[in-house]
Coordinates of C-alpha atoms and ligand atoms in Angstrom, one line a residue:
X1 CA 27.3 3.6 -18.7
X2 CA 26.0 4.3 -21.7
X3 CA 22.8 6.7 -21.9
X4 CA 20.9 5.3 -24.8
X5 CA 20.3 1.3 -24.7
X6 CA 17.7 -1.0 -26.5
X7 CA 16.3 -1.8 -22.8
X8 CA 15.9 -1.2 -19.3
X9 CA 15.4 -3.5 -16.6
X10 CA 14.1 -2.1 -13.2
X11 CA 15.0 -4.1 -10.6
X12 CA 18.2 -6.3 -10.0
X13 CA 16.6 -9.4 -8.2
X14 CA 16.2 -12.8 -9.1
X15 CA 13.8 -12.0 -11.9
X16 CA 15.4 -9.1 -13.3
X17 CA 18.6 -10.7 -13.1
X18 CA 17.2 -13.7 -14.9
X19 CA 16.1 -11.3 -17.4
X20 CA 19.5 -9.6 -17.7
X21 CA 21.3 -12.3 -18.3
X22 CA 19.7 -13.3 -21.4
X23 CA 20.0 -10.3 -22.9
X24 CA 23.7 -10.2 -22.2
X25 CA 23.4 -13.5 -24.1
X26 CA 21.9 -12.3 -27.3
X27 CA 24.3 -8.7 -27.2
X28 CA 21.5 -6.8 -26.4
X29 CA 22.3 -3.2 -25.1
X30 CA 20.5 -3.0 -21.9
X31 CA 21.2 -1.4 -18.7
X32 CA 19.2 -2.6 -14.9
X33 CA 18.7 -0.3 -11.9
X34 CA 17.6 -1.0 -8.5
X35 CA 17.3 1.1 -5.2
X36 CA 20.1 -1.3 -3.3
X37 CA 23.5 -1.4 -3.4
X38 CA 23.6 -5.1 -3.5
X39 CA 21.8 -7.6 -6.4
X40 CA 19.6 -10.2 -5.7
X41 CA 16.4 -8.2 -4.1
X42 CA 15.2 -10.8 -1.1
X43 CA 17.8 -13.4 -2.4
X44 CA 20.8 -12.9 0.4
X45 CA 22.7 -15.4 2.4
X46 CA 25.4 -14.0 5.7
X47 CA 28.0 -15.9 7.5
X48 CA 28.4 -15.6 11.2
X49 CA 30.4 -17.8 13.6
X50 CA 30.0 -20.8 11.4
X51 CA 27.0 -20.5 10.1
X52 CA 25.9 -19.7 6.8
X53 CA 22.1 -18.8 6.3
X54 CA 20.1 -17.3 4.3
X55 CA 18.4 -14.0 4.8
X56 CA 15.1 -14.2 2.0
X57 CA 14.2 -18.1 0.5
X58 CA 16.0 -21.0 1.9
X59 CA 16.0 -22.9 -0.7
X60 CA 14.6 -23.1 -4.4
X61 CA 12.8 -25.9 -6.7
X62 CA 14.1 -27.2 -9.8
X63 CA 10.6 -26.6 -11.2
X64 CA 11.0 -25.8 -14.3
X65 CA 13.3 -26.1 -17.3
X66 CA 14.0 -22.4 -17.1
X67 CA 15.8 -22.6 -13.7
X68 CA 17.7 -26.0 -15.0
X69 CA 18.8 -24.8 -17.8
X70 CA 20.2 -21.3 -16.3
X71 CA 22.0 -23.9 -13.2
X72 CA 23.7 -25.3 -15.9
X73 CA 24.7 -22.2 -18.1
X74 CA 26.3 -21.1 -14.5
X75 CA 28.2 -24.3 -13.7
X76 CA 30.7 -24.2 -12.4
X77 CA 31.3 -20.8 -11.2
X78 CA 28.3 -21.7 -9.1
X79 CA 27.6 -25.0 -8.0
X80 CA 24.2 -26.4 -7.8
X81 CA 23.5 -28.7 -4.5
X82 CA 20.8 -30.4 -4.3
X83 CA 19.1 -31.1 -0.7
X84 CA 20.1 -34.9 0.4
X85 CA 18.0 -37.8 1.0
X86 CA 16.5 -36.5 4.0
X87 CA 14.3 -33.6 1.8
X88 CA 11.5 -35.9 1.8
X89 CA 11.2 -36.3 5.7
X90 CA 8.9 -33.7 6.5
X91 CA 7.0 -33.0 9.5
X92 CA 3.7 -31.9 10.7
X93 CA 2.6 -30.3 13.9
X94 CA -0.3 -32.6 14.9
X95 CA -1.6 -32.2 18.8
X96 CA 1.7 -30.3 20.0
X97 CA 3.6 -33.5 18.5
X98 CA 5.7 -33.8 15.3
X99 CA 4.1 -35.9 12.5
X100 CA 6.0 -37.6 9.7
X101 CA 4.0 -36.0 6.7
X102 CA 2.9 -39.5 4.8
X103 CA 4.5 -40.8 2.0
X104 CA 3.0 -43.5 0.4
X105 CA -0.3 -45.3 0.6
X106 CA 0.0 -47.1 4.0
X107 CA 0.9 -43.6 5.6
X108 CA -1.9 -41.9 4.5
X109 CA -3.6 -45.0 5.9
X110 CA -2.1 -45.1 9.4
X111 CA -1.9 -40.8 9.6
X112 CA -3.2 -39.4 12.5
X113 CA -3.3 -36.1 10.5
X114 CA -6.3 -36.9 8.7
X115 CA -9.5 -38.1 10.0
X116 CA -10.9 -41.5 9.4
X117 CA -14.2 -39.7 7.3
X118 CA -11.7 -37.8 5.4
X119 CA -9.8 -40.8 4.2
X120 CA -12.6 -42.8 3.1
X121 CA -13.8 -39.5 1.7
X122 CA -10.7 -39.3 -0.1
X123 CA -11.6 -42.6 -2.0
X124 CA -14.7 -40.7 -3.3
X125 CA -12.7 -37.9 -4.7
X126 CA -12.3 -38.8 -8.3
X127 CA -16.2 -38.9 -8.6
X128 CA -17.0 -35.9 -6.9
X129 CA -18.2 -33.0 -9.3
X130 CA -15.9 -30.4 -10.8
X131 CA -15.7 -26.9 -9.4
X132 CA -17.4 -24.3 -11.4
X133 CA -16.6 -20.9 -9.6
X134 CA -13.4 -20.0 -11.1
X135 CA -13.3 -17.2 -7.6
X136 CA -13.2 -20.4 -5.3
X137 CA -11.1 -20.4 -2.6
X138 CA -8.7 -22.7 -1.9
X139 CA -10.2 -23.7 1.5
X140 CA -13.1 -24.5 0.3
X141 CA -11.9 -25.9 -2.7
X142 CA -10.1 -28.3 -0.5
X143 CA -13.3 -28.7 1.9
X144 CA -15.2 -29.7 -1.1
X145 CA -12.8 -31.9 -2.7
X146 CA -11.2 -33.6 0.2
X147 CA -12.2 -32.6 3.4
X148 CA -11.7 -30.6 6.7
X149 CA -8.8 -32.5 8.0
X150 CA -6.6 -32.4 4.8
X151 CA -7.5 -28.4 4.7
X152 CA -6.3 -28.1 8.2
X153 CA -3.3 -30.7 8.7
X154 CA -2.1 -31.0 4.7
X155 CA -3.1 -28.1 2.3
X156 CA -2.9 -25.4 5.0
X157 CA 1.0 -26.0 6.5
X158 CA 2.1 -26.0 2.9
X159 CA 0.3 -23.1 2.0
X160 CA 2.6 -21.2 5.5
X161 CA 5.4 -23.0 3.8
X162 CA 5.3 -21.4 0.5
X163 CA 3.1 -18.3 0.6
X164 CA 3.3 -17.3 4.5
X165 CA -0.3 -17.2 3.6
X166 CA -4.1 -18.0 4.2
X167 CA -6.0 -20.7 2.4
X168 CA -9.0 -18.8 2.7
X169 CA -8.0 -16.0 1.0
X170 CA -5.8 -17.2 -1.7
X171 CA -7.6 -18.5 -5.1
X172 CA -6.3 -21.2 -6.4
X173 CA -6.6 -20.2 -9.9
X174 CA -3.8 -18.0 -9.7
X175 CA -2.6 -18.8 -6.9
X176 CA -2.3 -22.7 -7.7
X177 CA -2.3 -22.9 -11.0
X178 CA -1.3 -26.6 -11.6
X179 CA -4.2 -27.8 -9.0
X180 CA -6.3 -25.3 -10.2
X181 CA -6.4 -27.3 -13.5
X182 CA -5.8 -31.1 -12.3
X183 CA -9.7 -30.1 -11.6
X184 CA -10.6 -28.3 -14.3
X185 CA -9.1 -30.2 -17.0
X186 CA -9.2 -34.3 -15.3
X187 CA -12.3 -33.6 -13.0
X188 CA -10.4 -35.1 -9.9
X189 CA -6.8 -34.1 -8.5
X190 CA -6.7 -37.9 -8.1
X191 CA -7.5 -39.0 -11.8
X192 CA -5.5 -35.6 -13.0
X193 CA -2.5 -36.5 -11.3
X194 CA -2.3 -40.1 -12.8
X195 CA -3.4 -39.3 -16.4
X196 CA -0.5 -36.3 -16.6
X197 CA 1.9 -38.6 -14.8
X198 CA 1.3 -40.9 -17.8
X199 CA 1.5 -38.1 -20.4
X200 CA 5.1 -38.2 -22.1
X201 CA 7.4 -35.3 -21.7
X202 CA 10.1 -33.7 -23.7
X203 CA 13.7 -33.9 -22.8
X204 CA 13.3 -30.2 -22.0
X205 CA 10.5 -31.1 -19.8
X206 CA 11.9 -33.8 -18.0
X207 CA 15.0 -31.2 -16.6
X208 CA 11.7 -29.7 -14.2
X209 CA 12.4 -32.8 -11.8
X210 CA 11.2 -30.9 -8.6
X211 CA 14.4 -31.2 -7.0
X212 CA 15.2 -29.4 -3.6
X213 CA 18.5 -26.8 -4.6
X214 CA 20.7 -24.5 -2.9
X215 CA 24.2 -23.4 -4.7
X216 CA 27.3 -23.6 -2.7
X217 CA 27.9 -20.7 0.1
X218 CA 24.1 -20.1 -0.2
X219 CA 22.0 -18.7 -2.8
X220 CA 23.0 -15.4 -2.3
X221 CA 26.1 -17.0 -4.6
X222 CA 23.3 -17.6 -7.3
X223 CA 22.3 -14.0 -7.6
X224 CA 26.5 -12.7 -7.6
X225 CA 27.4 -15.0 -10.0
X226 CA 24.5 -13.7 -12.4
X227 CA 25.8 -10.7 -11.5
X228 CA 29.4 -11.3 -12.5
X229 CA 28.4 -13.3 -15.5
X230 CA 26.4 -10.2 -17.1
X231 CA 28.9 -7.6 -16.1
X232 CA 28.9 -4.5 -13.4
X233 CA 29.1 -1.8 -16.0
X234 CA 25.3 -2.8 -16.9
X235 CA 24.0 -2.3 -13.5
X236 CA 23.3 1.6 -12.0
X237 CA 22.8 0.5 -8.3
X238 CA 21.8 2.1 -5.5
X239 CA 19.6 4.7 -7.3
X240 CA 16.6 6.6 -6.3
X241 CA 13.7 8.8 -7.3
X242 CA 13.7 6.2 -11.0
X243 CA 10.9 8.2 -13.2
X244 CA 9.7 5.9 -16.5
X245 CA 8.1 8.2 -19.0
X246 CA 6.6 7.4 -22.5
X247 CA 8.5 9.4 -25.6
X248 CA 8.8 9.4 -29.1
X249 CA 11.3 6.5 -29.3
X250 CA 10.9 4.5 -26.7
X251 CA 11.1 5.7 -23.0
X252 CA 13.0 7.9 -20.7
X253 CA 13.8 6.8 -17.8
X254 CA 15.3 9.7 -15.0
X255 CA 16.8 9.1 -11.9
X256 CA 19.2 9.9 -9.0
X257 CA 22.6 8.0 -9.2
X258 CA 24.2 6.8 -5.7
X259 CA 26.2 9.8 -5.8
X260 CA 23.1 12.3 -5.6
X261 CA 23.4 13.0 -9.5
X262 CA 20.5 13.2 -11.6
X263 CA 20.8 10.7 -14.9
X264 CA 18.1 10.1 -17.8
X265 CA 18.8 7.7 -19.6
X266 CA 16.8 6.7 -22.9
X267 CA 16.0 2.9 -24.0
X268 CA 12.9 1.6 -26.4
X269 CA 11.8 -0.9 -24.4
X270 CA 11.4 -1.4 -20.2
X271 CA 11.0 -4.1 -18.5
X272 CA 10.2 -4.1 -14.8
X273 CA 10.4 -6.5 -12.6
X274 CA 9.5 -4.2 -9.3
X275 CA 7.3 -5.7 -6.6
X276 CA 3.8 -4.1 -7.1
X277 CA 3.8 -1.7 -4.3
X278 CA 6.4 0.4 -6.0
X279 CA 4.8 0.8 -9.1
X280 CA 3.1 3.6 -8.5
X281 CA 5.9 6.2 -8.2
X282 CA 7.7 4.6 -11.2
X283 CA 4.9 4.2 -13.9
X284 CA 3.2 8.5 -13.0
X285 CA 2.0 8.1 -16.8
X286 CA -0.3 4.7 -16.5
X287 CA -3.8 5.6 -15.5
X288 CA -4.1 5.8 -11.9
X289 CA -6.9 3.4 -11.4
X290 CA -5.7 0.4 -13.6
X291 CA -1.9 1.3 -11.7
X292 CA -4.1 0.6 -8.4
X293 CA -5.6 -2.8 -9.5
X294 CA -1.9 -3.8 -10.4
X295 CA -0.2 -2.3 -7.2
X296 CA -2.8 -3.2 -4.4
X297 CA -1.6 -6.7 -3.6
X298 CA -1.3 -8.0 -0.1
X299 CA 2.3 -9.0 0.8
X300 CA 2.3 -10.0 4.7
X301 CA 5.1 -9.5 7.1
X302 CA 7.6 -12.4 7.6
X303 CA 10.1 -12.4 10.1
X304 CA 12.5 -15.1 9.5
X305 CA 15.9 -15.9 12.0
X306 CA 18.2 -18.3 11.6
X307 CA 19.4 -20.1 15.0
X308 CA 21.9 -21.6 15.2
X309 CA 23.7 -24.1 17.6
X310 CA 27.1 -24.7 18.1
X311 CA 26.3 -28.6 19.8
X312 CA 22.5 -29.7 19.3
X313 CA 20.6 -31.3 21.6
X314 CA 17.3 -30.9 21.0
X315 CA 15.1 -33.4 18.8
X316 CA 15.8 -35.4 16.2
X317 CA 16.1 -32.9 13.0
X318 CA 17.0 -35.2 10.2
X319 CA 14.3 -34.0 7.7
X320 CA 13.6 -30.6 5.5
X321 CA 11.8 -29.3 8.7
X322 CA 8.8 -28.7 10.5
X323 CA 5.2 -26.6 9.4
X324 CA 3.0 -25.6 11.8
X325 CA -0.9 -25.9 11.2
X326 CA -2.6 -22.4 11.8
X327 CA -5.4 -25.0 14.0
X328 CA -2.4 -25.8 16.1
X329 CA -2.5 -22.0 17.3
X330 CA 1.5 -21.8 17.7
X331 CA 3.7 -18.1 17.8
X332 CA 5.9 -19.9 14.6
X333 CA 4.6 -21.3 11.0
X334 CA 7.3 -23.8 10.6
X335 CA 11.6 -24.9 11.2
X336 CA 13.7 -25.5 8.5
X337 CA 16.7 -28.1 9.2
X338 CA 19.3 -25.9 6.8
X339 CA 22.1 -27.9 7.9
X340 CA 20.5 -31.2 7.9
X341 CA 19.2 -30.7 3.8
X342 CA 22.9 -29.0 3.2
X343 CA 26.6 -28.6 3.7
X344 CA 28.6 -26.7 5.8
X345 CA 25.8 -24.7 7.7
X346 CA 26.5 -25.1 10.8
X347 CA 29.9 -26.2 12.9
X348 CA 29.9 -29.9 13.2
X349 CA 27.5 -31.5 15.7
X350 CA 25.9 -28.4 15.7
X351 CA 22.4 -26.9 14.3
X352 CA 21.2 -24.2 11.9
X353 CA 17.7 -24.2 12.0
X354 CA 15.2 -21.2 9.8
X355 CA 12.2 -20.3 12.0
X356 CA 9.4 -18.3 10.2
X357 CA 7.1 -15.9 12.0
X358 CA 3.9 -14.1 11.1
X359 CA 2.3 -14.1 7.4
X360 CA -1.3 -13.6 6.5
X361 CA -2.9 -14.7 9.6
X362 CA -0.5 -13.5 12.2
X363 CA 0.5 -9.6 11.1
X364 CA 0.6 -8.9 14.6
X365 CA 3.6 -10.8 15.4
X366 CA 6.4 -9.4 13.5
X367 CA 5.5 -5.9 15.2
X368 CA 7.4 -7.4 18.1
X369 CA 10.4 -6.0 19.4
X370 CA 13.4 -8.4 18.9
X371 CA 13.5 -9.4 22.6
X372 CA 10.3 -10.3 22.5
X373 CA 10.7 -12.1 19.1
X374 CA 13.2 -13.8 21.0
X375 CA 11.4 -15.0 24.1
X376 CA 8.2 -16.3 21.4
X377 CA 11.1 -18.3 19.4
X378 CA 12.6 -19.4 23.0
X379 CA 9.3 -20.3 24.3
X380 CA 8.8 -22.7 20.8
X381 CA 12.0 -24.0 21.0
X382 CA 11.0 -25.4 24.5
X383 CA 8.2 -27.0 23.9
X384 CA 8.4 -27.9 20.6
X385 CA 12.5 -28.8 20.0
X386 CA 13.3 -30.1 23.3
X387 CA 15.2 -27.3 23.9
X388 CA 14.6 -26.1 27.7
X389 CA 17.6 -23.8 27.9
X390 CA 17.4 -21.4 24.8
X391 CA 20.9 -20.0 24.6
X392 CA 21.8 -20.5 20.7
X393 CA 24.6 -19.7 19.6
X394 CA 23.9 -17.6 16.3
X395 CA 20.6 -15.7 16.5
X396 CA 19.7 -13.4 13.7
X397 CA 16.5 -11.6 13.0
X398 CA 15.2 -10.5 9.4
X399 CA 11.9 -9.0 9.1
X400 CA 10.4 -9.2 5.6
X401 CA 8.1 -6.1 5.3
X402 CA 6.8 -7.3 2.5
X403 CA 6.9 -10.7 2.1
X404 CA 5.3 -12.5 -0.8
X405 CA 2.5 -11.2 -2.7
X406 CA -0.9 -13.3 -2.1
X407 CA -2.7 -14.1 -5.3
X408 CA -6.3 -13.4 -4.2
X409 CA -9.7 -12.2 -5.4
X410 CA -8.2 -9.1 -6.6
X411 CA -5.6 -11.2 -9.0
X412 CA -7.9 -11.4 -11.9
X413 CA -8.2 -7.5 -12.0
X414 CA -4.6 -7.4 -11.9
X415 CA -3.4 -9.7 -14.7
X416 CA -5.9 -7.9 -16.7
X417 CA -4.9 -4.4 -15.7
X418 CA -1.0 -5.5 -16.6
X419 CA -2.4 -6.8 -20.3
X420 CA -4.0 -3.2 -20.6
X421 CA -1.3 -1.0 -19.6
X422 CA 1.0 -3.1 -22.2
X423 CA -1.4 -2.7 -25.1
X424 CA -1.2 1.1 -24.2
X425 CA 2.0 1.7 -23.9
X426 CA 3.8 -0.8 -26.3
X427 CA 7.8 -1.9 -25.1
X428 CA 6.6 -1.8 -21.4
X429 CA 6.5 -5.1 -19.9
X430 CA 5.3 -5.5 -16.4
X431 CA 6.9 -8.5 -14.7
X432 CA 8.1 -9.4 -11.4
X433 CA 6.6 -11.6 -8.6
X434 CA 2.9 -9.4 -9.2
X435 CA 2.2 -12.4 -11.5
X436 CA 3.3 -15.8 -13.4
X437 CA 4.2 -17.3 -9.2
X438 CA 6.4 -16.3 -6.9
X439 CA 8.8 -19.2 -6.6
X440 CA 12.1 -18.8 -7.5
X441 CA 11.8 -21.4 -10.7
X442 CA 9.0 -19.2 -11.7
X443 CA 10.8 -16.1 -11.3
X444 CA 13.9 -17.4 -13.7
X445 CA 11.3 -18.7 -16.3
X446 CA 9.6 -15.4 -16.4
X447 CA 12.3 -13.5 -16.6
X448 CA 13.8 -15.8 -19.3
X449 CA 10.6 -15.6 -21.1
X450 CA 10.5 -11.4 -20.8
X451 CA 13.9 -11.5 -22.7
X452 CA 12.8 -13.9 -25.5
X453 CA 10.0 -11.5 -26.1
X454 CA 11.9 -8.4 -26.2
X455 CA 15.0 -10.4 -28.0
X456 CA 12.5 -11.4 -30.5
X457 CA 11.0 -7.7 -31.0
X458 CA 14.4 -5.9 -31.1
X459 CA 16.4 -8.9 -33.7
Ligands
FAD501 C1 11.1 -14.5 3.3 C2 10.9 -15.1 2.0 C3 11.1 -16.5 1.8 C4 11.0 -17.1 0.6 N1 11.2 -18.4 0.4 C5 11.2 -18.9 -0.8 C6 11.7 -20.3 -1.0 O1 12.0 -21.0 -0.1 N2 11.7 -20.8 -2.3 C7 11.3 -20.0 -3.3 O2 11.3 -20.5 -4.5 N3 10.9 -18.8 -3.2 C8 10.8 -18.2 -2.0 N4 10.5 -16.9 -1.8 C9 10.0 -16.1 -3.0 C10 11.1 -15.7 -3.9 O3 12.3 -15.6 -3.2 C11 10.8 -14.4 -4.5 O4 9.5 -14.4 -5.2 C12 11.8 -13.9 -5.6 O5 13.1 -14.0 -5.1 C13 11.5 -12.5 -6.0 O6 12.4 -12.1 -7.0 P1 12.1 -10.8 -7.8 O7 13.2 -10.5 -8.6 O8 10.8 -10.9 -8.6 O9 11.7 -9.7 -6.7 P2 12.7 -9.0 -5.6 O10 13.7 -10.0 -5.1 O11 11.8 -8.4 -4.7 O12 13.5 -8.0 -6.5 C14 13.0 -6.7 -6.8 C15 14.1 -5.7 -6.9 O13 13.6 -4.4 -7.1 C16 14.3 -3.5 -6.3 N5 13.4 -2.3 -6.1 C17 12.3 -2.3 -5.4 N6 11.8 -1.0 -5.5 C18 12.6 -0.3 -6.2 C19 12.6 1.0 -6.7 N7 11.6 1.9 -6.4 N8 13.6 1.5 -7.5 C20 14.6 0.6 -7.8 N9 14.6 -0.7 -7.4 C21 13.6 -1.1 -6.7 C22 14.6 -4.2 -5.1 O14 15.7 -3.6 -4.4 C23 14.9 -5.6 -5.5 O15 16.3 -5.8 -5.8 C24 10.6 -16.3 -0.6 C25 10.4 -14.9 -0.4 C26 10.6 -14.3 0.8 C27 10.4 -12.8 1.0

């Protein structure tokens, strides 16, 4: 690998990849490092008799035109799948039963989920005042706008579903961007949600559709074929010790190759895609307290474990799965039915099933040993899967230390901090799942977007 290059890219996951990629495409000379020997950060998917499951996200979200366009560019060395019909069946834990989460109108209606105050309440919400407290949570934002019982049996489940996370603590300006501003900008999620579903889009905006997606074999096969499309010889994996210091032309960059030799290596720009926790030891140069608004973010531990059955005979799981109110005071957040949504999964007649365990409110679960992980998940599958005899037949354990950041209070300081430390120290970009969302689709459209910038800069 060459020593001198345009740009470096720290970190090989989905965003830096994404970022990569793009600057392979415009015959950039850029080179990306990252600590493991393996691309794809928490994007990982194993086999094991039969099974094929995932080891970070399940699935993804065609959400915007970003992550469309990119599925297509890598078609058909990898092959988008998108989840079947049954995506929209999804289930809520009401009472210790599973509630169909409603559809349309009449569900919402007939819902246990939801009280009967709440649903007339709903009716109100359109009139109800706009939020002015920009530092509002999303509980009470919910509380205010809609009531208790959505909080509790609507907002919160998806909130475990997507963040692991607490409505209480997580603002939904940056957090929730999109509701955020159905508010600000309608007055009402109600009215904001009809007037932009009336607003025309663009061709390129009508690719977001929202779609479920997986790639064939798993999106681990997302991540290697991104890999394979931009070319080993621009990856140094499985470094340590990487060092980013300003110079003269651009930055050096000093590190310890996986054979214990020391490189520097020189480039104008750097882009880094690192999860905020690590930017401390990379970035010695940046002012120590605007590095600690940008690094002190709370990422709760997950454990996630894919179990798997060779014949199922537990409940019905023809759906996407299964979230688990925090009020419900359950050992699990939530099931995903991976081989109900998609192919090959699981042996036929048989089960894989993603069960999620901890997040924001429950750190003290994944400090369990994995026997005892076992017996909580054993104990759920009993009462909640109608499965009395827990013997499954694939049973694997993968504890997320740290999860996914939670955009809370402290977010505003940290967006701001990132804008400072660029202005200072011009050709370092901060990205990475620190800010712009932490979805998949966000990560590819950030990444995307980091290229264009630095394409742009460098043409
Ligand atoms: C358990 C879990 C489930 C999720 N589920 C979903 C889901 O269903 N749908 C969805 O859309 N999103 C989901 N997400 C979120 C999404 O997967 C992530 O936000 C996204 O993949 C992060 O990509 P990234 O490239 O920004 O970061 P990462 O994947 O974290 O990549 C960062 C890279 O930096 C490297 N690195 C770290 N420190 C150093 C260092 N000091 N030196 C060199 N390299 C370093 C790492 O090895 C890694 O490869 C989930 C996340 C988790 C953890």
């Amino acid at each position: 690998m060459e020593t001198q290059v345009d740009v470096i890219v720290l970190g090989a996951g989905l965003t830096g990849l994404s970022t990569a990629y793009h600057l392979n495409q415009a015959s950039v000379k850029f080179a990306v490092l990252d600590c493991k020997a393996d691309v794809g950060g928490v994007i990982a998917t194993s086999s094991k008799n039969g099974f094929v499951f995932e080891l970070g996200p399940n699935t993804g979200v065609v959400g915007s035109p970003e992550i469309a366009e990119l599925l297509e560019a890598l078609h058909p060395d990898c092959e988008v799948e998108y989840g079947n019909d049954k995506v929209s069946k999804r289930f809520i834990l009401y009472k210790g039963k599973w509630q169909a989460l409603p559809g349309g109108l009449w569900g919402g209606i007939t819902t246990p989920l939801f009280t009967w105050k709440d649903k007339f309440r709903i009716l109100g919400e359109p009139f109800r005042k706009k939020g002015t407290n920009p530092e509002e949570t999303l509980a009470d934002l919910v509380k205010r706008r809609m009531g208790n019982s959505f909080l509790d049996y609507a907002i919160d489940p998806f909130i475990l579903g997507v963040y692991a996370g607490d409505p209480a603590y997580l603002i939904p300006k940056y957090a929730l961007p999109k509701l955020y501003n159905l508010e600000q900008n309608y007055g009402s999620f109600i009215k904001g949600a009809i007037k932009k579903a009336k607003i025309p889009k663009t061709d390129r905006e009508k690719k977001a559709t929202g779609k479920i997606f997986t790639v064939k074999g798993g999106l681990g096969a997302l991540t290697k074929t991104l890999y394979s499309k931009i070319g080993a010889d621009k990856f140094l994996l499985g470094v340590s010790g990487i060092h980013v210091k300003p110079v003269e032309t651009g930055f050096e960059v000093s590190l310890t190759n996986k054979d214990g030799d020391t490189v520097t290596l020189n480039a104008k720009k750097v882009i880094s895609t690192l999860p905020a926790f690590e930017l401390p030891k990379i970035l010695g140069f940046v002012d120590e307290h605007l590095l600690n608004q940008v690094s002190q973010v709370f990422h709760p531990q997950v454990v996630e474990i894919a179990v798997g059955f060779n014949q199922w005979k537990g409940v019905p799981i023809d759906g996407f799965g299964g979230l688990i109110p925090f009020k419900e005071k359950r050992e699990i957040m939530g099931v995903m039915y991976m081989s109900s949504l998609f192919e090959n999964r699981a042996p036929e007649g048989g089960a894989l099933i993603t069960v999620f365990v901890g997040g924001a409110r429950r750190q003290d679960l994944p400090q369990r040993s994995d026997e005892e992980l076992k017996a909580l998940v054993a104990k759920e599958f009993k009462e909640l899967m109608g499965v009395p005899d827990f013997k499954p037949d694939l049973f694997e354990i993968i504890r997320h230390k740290h999860a996914i950041p939670q955009y809370g209070k402290e977010s505003k300081a940290r967006f701001e901090a990132v804008e400072k430390i660029q202005t200072q120290f011009p050709g370092l970009l901060i990205g990475g799942n620190l800010r712009n969302g932490i979805g998949m689709s966000d990560r590819v459209k950030q990444g995307t977007e980091l290229a264009h910038e630095i394409i742009a800069v460098l043409k």
